[in-house]
Coordinates of C-alpha atoms and ligand atoms in Angstrom, one line a residue:
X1 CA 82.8 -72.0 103.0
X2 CA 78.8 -71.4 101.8
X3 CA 77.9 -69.6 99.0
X4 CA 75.0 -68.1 101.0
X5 CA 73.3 -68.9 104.1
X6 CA 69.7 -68.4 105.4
X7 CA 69.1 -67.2 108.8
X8 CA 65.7 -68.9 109.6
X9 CA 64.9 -67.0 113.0
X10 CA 64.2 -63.7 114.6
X11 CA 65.7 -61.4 117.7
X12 CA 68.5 -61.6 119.1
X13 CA 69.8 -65.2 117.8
X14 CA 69.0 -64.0 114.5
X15 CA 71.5 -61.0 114.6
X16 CA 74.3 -63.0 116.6
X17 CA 74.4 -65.6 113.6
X18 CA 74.6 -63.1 111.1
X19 CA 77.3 -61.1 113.0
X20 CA 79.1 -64.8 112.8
X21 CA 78.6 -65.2 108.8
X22 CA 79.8 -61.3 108.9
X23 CA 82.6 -62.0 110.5
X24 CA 83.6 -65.4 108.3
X25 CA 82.8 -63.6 104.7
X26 CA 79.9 -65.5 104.2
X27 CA 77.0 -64.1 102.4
X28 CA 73.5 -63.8 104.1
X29 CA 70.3 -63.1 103.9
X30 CA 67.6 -63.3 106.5
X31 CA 63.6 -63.9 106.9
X32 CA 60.8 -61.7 108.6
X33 CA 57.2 -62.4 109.6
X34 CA 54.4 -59.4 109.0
X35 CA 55.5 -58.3 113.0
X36 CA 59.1 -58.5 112.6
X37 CA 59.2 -55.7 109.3
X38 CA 60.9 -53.3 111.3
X39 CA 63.1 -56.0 113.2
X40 CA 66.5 -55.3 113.8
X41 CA 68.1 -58.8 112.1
X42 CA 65.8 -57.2 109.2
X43 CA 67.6 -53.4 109.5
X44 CA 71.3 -55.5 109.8
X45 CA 70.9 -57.5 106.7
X46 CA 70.8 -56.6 102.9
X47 CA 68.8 -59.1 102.0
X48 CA 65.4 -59.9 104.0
X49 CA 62.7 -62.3 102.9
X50 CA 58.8 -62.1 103.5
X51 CA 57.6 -65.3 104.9
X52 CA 53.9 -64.8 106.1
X53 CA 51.6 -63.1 108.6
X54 CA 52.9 -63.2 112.2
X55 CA 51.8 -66.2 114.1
X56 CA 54.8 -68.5 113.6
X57 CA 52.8 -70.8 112.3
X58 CA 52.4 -69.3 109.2
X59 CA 55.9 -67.8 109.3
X60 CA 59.0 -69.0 111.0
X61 CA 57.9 -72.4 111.5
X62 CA 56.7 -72.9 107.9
X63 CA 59.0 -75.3 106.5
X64 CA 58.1 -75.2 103.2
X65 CA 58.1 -71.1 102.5
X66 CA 61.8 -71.1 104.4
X67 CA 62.8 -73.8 102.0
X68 CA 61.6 -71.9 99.0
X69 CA 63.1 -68.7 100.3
X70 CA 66.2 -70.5 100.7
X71 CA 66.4 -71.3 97.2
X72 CA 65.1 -68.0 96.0
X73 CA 68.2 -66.3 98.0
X74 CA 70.5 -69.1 96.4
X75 CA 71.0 -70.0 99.8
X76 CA 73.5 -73.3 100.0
X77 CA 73.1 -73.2 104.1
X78 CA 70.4 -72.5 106.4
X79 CA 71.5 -71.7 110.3
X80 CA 68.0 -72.3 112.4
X81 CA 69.3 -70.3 115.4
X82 CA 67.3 -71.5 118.7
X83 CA 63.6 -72.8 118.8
X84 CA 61.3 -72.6 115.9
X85 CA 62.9 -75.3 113.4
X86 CA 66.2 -75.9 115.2
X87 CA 65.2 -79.0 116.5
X88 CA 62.7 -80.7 114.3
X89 CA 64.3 -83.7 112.1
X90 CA 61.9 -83.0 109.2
X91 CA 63.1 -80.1 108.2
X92 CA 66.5 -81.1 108.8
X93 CA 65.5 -83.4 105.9
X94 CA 63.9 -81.2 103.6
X95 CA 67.5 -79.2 103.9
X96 CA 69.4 -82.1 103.1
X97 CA 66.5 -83.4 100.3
X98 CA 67.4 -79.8 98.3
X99 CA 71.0 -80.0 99.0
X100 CA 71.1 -77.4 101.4
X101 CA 73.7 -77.6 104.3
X102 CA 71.2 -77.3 107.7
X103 CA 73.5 -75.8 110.2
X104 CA 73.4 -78.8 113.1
X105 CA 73.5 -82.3 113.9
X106 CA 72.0 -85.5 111.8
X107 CA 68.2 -85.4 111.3
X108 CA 68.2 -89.1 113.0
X109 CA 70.4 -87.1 116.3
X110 CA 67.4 -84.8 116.3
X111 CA 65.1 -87.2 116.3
X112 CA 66.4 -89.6 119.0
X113 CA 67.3 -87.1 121.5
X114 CA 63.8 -85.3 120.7
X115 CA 62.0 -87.7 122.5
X116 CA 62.5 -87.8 125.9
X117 CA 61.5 -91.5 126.5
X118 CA 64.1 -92.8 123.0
X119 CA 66.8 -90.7 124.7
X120 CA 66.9 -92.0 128.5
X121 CA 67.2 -95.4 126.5
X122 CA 70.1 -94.4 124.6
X123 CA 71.7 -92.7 128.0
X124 CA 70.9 -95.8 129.7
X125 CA 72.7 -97.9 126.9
X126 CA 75.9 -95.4 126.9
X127 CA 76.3 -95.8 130.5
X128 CA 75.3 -92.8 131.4
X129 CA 73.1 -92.3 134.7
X130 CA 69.3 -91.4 134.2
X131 CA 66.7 -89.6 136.6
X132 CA 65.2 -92.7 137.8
X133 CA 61.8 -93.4 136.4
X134 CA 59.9 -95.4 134.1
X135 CA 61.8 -97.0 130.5
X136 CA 58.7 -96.4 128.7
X137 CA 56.0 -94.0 128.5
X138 CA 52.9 -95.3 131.1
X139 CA 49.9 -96.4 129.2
X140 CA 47.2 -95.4 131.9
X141 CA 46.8 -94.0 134.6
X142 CA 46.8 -97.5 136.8
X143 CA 50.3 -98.1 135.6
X144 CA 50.9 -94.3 136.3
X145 CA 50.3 -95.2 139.8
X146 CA 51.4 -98.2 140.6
X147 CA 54.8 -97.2 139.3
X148 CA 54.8 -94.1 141.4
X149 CA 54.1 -96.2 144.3
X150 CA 56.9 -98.5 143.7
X151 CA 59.5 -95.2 143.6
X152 CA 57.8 -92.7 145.9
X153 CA 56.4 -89.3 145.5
X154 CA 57.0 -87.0 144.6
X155 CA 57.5 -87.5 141.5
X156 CA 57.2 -85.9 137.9
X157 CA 55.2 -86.6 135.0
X158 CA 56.6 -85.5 131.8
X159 CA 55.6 -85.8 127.7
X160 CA 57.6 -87.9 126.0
X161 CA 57.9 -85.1 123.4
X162 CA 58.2 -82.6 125.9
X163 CA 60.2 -79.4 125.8
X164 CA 59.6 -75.6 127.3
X165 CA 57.9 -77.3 130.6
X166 CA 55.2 -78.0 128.7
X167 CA 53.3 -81.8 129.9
X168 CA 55.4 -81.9 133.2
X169 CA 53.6 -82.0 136.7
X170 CA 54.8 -82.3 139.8
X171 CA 52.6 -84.7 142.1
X172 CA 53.4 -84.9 145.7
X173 CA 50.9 -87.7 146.5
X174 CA 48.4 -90.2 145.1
X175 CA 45.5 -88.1 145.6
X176 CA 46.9 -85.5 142.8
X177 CA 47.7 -88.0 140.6
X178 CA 44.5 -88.5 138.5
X179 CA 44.3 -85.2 137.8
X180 CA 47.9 -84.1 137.6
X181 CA 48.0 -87.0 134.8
X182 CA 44.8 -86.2 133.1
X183 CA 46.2 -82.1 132.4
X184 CA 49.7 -83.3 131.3
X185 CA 48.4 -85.5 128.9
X186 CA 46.2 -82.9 127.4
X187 CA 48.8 -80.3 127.4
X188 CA 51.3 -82.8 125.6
X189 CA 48.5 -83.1 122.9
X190 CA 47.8 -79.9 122.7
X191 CA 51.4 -78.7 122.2
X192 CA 53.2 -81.8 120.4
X193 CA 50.3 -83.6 119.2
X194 CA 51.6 -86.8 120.9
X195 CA 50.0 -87.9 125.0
X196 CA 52.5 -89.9 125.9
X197 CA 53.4 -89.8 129.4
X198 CA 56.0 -91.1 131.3
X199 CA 57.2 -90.5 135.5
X200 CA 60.5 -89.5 136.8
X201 CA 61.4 -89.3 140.2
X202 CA 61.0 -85.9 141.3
X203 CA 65.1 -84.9 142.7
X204 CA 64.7 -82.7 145.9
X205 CA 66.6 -79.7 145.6
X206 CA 68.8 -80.4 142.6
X207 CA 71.2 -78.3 140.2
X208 CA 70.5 -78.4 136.9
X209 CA 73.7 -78.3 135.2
X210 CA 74.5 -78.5 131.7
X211 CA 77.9 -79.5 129.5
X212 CA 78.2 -77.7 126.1
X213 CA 79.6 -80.2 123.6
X214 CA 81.0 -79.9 120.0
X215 CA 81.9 -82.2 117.6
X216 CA 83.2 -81.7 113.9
X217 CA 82.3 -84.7 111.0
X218 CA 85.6 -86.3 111.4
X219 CA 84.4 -87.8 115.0
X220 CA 86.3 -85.4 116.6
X221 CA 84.1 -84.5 120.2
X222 CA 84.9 -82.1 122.5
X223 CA 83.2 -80.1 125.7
X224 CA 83.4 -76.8 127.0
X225 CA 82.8 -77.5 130.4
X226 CA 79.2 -76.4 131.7
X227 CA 76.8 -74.2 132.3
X228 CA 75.0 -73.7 135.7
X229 CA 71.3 -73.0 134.9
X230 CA 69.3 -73.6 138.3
X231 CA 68.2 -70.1 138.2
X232 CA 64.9 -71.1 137.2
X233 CA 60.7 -70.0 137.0
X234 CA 58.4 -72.4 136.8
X235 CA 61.3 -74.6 135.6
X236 CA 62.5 -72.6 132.6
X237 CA 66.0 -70.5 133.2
X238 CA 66.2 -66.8 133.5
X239 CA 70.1 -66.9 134.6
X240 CA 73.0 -68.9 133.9
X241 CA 76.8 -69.2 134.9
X242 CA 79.7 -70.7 134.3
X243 CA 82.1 -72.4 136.5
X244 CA 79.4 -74.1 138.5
X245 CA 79.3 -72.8 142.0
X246 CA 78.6 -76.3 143.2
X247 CA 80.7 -78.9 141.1
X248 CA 84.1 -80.5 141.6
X249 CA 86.5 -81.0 139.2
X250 CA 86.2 -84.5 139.3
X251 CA 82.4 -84.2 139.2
X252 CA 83.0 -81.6 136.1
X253 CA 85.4 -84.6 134.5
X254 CA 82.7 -87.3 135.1
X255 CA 80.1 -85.1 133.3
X256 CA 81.7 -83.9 130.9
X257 CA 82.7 -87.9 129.6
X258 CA 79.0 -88.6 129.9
X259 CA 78.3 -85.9 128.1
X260 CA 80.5 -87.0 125.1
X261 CA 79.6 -90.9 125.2
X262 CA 76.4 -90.3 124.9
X263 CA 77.2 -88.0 121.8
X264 CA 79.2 -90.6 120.2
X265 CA 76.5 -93.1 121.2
X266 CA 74.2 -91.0 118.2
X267 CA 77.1 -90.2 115.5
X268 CA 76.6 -86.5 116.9
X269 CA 77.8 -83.4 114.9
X270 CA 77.7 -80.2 115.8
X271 CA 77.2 -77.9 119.1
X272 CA 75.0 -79.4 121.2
X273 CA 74.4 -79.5 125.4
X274 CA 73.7 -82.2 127.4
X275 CA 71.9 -81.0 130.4
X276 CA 71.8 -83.1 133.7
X277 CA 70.1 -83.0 137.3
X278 CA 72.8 -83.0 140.0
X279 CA 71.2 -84.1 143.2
X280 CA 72.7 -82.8 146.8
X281 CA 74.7 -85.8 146.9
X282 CA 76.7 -84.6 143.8
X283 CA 75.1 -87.7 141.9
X284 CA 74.2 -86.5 138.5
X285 CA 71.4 -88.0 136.7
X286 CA 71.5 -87.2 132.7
X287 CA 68.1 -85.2 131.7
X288 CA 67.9 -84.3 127.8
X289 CA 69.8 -83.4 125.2
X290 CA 69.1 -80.1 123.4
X291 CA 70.5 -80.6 119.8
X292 CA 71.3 -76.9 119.1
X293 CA 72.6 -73.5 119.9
X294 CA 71.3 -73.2 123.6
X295 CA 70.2 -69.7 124.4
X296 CA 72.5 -69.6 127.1
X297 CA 76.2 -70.2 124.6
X298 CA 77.3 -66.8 125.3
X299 CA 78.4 -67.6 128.9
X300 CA 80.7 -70.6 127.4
X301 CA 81.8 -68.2 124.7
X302 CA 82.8 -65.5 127.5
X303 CA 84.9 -68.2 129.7
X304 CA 86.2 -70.3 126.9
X305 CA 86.7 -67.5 124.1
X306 CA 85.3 -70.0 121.8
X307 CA 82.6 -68.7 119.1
X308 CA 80.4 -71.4 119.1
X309 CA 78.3 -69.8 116.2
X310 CA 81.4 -69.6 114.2
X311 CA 82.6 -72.9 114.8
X312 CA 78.8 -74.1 113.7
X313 CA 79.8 -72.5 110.6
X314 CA 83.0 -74.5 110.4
X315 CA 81.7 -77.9 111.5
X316 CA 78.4 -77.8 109.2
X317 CA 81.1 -77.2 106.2
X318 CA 83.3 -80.2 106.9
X319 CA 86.2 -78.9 108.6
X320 CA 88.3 -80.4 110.6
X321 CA 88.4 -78.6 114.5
X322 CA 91.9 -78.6 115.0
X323 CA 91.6 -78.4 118.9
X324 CA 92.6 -80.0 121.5
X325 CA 90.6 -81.2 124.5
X326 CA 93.2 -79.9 127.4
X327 CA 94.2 -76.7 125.4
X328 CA 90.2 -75.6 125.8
X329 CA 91.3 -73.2 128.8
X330 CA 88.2 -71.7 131.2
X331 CA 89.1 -68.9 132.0
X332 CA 87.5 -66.0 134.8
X333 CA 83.6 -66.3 135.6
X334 CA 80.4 -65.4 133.4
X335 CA 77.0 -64.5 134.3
X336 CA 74.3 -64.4 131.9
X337 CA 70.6 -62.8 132.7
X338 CA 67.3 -63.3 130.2
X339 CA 66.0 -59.6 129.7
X340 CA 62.3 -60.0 129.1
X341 CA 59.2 -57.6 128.2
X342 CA 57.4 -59.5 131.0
X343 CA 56.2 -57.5 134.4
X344 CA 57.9 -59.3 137.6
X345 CA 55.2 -58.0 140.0
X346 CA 52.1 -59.2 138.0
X347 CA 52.7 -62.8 137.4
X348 CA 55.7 -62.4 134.4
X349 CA 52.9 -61.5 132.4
X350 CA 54.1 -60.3 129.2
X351 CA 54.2 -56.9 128.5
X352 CA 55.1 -56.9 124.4
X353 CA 54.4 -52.4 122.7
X354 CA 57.1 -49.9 121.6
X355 CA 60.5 -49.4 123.2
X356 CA 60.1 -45.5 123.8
X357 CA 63.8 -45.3 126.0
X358 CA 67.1 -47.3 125.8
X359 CA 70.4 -46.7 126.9
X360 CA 72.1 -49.9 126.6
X361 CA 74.9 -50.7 129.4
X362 CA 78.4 -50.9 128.3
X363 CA 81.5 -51.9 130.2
X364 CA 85.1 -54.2 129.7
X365 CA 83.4 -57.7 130.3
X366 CA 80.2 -56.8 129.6
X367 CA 78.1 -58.3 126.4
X368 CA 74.6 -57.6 125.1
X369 CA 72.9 -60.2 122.8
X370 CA 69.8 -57.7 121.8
X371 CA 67.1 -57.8 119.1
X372 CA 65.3 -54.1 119.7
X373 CA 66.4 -50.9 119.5
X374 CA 64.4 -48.0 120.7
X375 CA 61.3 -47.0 118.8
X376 CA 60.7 -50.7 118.0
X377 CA 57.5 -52.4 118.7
X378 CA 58.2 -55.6 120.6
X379 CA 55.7 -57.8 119.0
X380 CA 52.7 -59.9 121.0
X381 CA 53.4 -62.7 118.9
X382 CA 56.4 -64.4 119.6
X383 CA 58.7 -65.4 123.0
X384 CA 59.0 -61.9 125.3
X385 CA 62.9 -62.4 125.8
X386 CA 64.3 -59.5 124.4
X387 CA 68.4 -59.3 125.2
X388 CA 70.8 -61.5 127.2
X389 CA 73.0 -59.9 129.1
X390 CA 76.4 -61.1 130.0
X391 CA 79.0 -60.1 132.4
X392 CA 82.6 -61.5 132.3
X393 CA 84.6 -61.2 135.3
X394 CA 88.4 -62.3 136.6
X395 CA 86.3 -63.8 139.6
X396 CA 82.6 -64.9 140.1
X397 CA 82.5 -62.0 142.7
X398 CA 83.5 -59.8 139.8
X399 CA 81.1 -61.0 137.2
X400 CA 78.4 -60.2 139.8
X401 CA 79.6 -56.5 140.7
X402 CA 80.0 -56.1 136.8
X403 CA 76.2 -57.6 136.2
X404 CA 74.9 -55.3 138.9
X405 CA 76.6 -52.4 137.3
X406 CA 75.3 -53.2 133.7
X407 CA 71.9 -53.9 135.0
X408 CA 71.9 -50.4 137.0
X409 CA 72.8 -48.8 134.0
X410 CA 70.3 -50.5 131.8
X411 CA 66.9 -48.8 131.0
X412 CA 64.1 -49.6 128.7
X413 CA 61.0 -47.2 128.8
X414 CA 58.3 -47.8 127.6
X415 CA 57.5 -51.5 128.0
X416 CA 57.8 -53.5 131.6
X417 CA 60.5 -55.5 131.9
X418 CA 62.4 -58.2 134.0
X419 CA 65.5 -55.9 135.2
X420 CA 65.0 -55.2 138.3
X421 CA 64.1 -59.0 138.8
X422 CA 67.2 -59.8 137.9
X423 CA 69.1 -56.9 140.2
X424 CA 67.0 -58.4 143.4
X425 CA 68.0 -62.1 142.6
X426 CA 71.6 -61.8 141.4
X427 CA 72.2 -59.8 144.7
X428 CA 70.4 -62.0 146.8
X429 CA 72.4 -63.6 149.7
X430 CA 71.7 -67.4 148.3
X431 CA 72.7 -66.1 145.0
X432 CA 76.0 -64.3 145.8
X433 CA 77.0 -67.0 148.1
X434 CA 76.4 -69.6 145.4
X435 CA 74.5 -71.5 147.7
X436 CA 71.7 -72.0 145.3
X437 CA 69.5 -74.9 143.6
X438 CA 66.9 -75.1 141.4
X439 CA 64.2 -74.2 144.2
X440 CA 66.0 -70.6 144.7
X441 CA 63.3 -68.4 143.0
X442 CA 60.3 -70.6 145.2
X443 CA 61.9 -69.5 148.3
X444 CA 62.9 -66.1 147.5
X445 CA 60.5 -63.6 148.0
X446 CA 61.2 -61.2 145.2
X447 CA 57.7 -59.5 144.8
X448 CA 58.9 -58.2 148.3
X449 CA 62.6 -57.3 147.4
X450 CA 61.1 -55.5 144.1
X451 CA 58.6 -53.2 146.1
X452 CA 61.5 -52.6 148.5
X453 CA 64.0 -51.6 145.7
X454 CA 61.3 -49.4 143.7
X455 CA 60.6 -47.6 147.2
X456 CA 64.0 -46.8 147.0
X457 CA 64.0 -45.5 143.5
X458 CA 61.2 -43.4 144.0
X459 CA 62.9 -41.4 146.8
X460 CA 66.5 -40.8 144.8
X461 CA 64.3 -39.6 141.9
X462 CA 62.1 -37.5 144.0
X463 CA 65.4 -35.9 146.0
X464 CA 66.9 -35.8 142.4
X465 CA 63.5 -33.5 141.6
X466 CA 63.7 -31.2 144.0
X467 CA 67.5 -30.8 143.5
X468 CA 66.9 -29.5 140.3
X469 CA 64.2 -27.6 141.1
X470 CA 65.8 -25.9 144.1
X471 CA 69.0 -25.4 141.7
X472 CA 67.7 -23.9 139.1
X473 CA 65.6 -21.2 141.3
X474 CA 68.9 -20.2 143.2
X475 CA 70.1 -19.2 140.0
X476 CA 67.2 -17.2 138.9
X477 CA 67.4 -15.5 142.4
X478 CA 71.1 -14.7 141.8
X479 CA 70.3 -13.4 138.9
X480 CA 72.5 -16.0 137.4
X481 CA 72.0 -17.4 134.2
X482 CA 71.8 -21.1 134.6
X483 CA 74.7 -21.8 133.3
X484 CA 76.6 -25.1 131.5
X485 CA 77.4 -26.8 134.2
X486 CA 74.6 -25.8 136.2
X487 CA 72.6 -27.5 133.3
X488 CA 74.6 -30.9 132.9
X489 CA 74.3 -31.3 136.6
X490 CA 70.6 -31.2 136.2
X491 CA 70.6 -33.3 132.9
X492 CA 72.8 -35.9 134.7
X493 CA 70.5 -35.5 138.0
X494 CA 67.0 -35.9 135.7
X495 CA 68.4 -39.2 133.9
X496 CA 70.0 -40.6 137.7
X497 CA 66.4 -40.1 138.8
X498 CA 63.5 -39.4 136.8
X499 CA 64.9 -41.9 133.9
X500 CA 65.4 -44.7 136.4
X501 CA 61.7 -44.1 137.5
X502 CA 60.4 -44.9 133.9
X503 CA 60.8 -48.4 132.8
X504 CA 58.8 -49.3 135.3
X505 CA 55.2 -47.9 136.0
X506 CA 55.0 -46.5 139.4
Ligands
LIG601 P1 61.7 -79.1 129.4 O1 62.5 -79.9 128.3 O2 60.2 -79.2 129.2 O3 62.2 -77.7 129.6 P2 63.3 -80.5 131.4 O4 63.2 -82.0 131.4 O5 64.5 -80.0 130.7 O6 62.0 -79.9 130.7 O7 63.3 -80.0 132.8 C1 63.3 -78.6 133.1 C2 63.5 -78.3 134.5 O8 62.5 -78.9 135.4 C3 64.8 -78.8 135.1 O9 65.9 -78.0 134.8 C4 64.6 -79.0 136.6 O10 64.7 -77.8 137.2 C5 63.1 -79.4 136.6 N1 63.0 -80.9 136.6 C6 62.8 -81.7 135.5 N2 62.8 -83.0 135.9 C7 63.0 -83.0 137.2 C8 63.1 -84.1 138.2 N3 62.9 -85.3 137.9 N4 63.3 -83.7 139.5 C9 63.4 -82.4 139.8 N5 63.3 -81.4 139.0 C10 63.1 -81.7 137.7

């Protein structure tokens, strides 16, 4: 298929492609930063490049040094996993300039669907319902207004070249506006060196739900149903699931189509998800279009049995997907939840240093996408997710007891981290019921549901404690020795409690 391909990313994406290339024969060999020497896509690969010092900057988003490491490697391919260069058209370029395959969709897809303004146009022109708002980017802050005036607050102001929440405000009323236009702008310079603006009606209470697409070179376009991702901080997702709790089939049908046309619409290739606002009313309203491997595939993999990575493979070497639309069976309910080095009580701030403690969870339906192992040193320097965790059940009300298993079982020591975050909100009423939107994590008060649940903790380990303790002195009294089991019992009670008191500073 390749003679070689060249992983260009880090983490967990990083060691999920190469498992793919693993599993099709091909050949890899994968990059590394200064921070990322001991990584574990560096300890799973045979061959590992140096590209520069840490920032990404001068290391995974250095186009030039991964093209020259590319060729070095004799590398024929380059997958760019998620982030970093996955989505910026130049590069896709340079690949194709030195005859290397770049594992994704046409440079000129990336490029229309990375600008938020140039794809609403396109959606609009494929007859695919947009977020009302402006068809251009507003000029000044006059036009800002008098446009928001003419749809009604709130609304949302949002780079053209936006991505990660970066740009966007929310303005509830005219008095805000000045400001709230002033800081986006900035922002949008700061982070994409391009200020243009331009206003969306703000949706009250929406879903944001997403269809997975895939199409092969011979204009062969499919979809694997969606994703629901309205699990969201400060607008970026920390969990995903799929069926949607809250769409129809016919809703699901309507998407989906959309989701395809607008594909077609840019001579897509390639995975790729179209994600869309779905207001109360079940109207949907096309948002962007990520042109890559979303972080969130697995949860499509798990329902669909589809490897999307591996199908990458297949589609960026010309073959043909011999599928069929209505043979692409959904099957059972997955849950996926965004394991981060971040501390859920003081502001998600992150909380990068060495992994001391892991026991991984384990389980039939359970999958963990992971880039550390313990002993490794989470490095300051680059996004603080560090796993995905998936749960596959026959139902949804199995994925969650399976999630809530996994997630009990789960320990990292040694660096804070978002799992009991993810215990409190997964068995939150809203959450189980599937009654949830985008606004779930404002109105949830988690801070309080964490302290409540690390109450708890503290007490089994400190009954755990004096088990032991009052357990092993009985046995001195007896004059017993404490024996095997006496020993395992205490082993088993230390980890239940004292373990389960460590990844998270008391
Ligand atoms: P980014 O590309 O910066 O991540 P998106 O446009 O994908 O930004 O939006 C991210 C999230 O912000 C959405 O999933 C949704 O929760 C919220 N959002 C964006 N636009 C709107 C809108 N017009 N109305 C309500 N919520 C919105």
């Amino acid at each position: 298929m390749f003679r070689k391909v060249l992983i260009a990313n880090r983490g967990e994406i990083a060691v999920r492609v190469l498992r793919a290339a693993k599993e099709l024969g091909i050949p890899f060999a994968t990059v590394y930063s200064e921070a990322d020497r001991d990584a574990l896509h560096v300890l799973m690969s045979g061959e590992s490049y140096f590209i520069g010092p840490s920032p990404s900057t001068q290391s995974y988003l250095n186009i030039e040094k991964i093209i020259s490491v590319a060729k070095e490697a004799g590398a024929d391919a380059i997958h760019p996993g998620y982030g970093f260069l996955s989505e910026n058209p130049e590069f896709a370029r340079r690949c194709q300039e030195e005859g290397i395959t770049f594992i994704g969709p046409p440079p000129e897809a990336i490029e229309a669907m990375g600008d938020k303004v140039t794809s609403r146009k396109i959606a609009i022109s494929a007859g695919v319902p947009v977020v009302p708002g402006t068809e251009d980017s507003v000029e000044s802050f006059e036009e800002a207004k008098s446009f928001a005036r003419e749809i009604g607050y709130p609304i949302m102001l949002k780079a053209s070249a936006g991505g990660g929440g970066k740009g966007m405000r929310l303005v509830f009323e005219e008095s805000e506006l000045k400001n709230a236009f002033d800081s986006a702008r900035r922002e949008a310079r700061g982070a994409f060196g391009d200020d243009r603006i331009y206003i969306e009606k703000y949706l009250e209470e929406p879903h944001h739900i997403e269809i997975q697409i895939i199409a092969d070179q011979n204009g062969n376009y499919f979809h694997l149903n969606e994703r629901e991702c309205s699990v969201q901080r400060r607008h970026q997702k920390v969990i995903e699931e799929s069926p949607s709790p809250f769409i129809t089939d016919e809703l699901r049908e309507k998407m989906a189509n959309s989701a395809i046309r607008l594909a077609k619409k840019v001579g897509y290739f390639n995975a790729g998800t179209v994600e869309f606002l779905v207001d109360k009313h079940r109207n949907y309203y096309f948002l962007e279009m990520n042109t890559r491997l979303q972080v969130e595939h697995p949860v499509t993999e798990m329902v669909t049995g589809i490897d999307l990575v591996k199908a990458q493979f297949m589609v960026a070497a010309g073959e043909k997907l011999n599928w069929e639309q209505n043979r692409i069976i959904q099957r059972g309910h997955a849950i996926e939840a965004r394991i981060y080095a971040e501390d859920p009580l003081n502001n998600f701030n992150p909380s990068p240093g060495r992994i001391i403690g892991l026991i991984n969870p384990g389980n039939p339906g359970i999958r963990l996408d992971t880039g550390v192992y313990q002993g490794f040193t989470i490095p300051i320097y680059y996004d603080p997710m560090i796993a995905k965790l998936i749960a596959w059940g026959e139902s949804r009300e199995d994925a969650i007891s399976r999630i809530l298993v996994a997630l009990d079982e789960y320990r990292l020591a040694g660096v804070k981290n978002n799992i009991i975050f993810h215990q409190v909100v997964i068995n939150s009423e809203p959450f189980r019921e599937g009654k949830y939107d985008t606004t779930l994590l404002e109105k949830l008060d988690y801070a309080a549901l964490i302290r409540a649940k690390k109450k708890e903790l503290i007490k089994k380990a400190l009954v755990a404690a004096v088990f032991v303790f009052i357990e092993d002195s009985s046995a001195e009294d007896s004059g017993k020795e404490s024996g095997s089991v006496s020993s395992w019992k205490m082993l088993g009670r230390i980890q239940q409690g004292i373990m389960r008191t460590r990844p998270f500073k008391l």
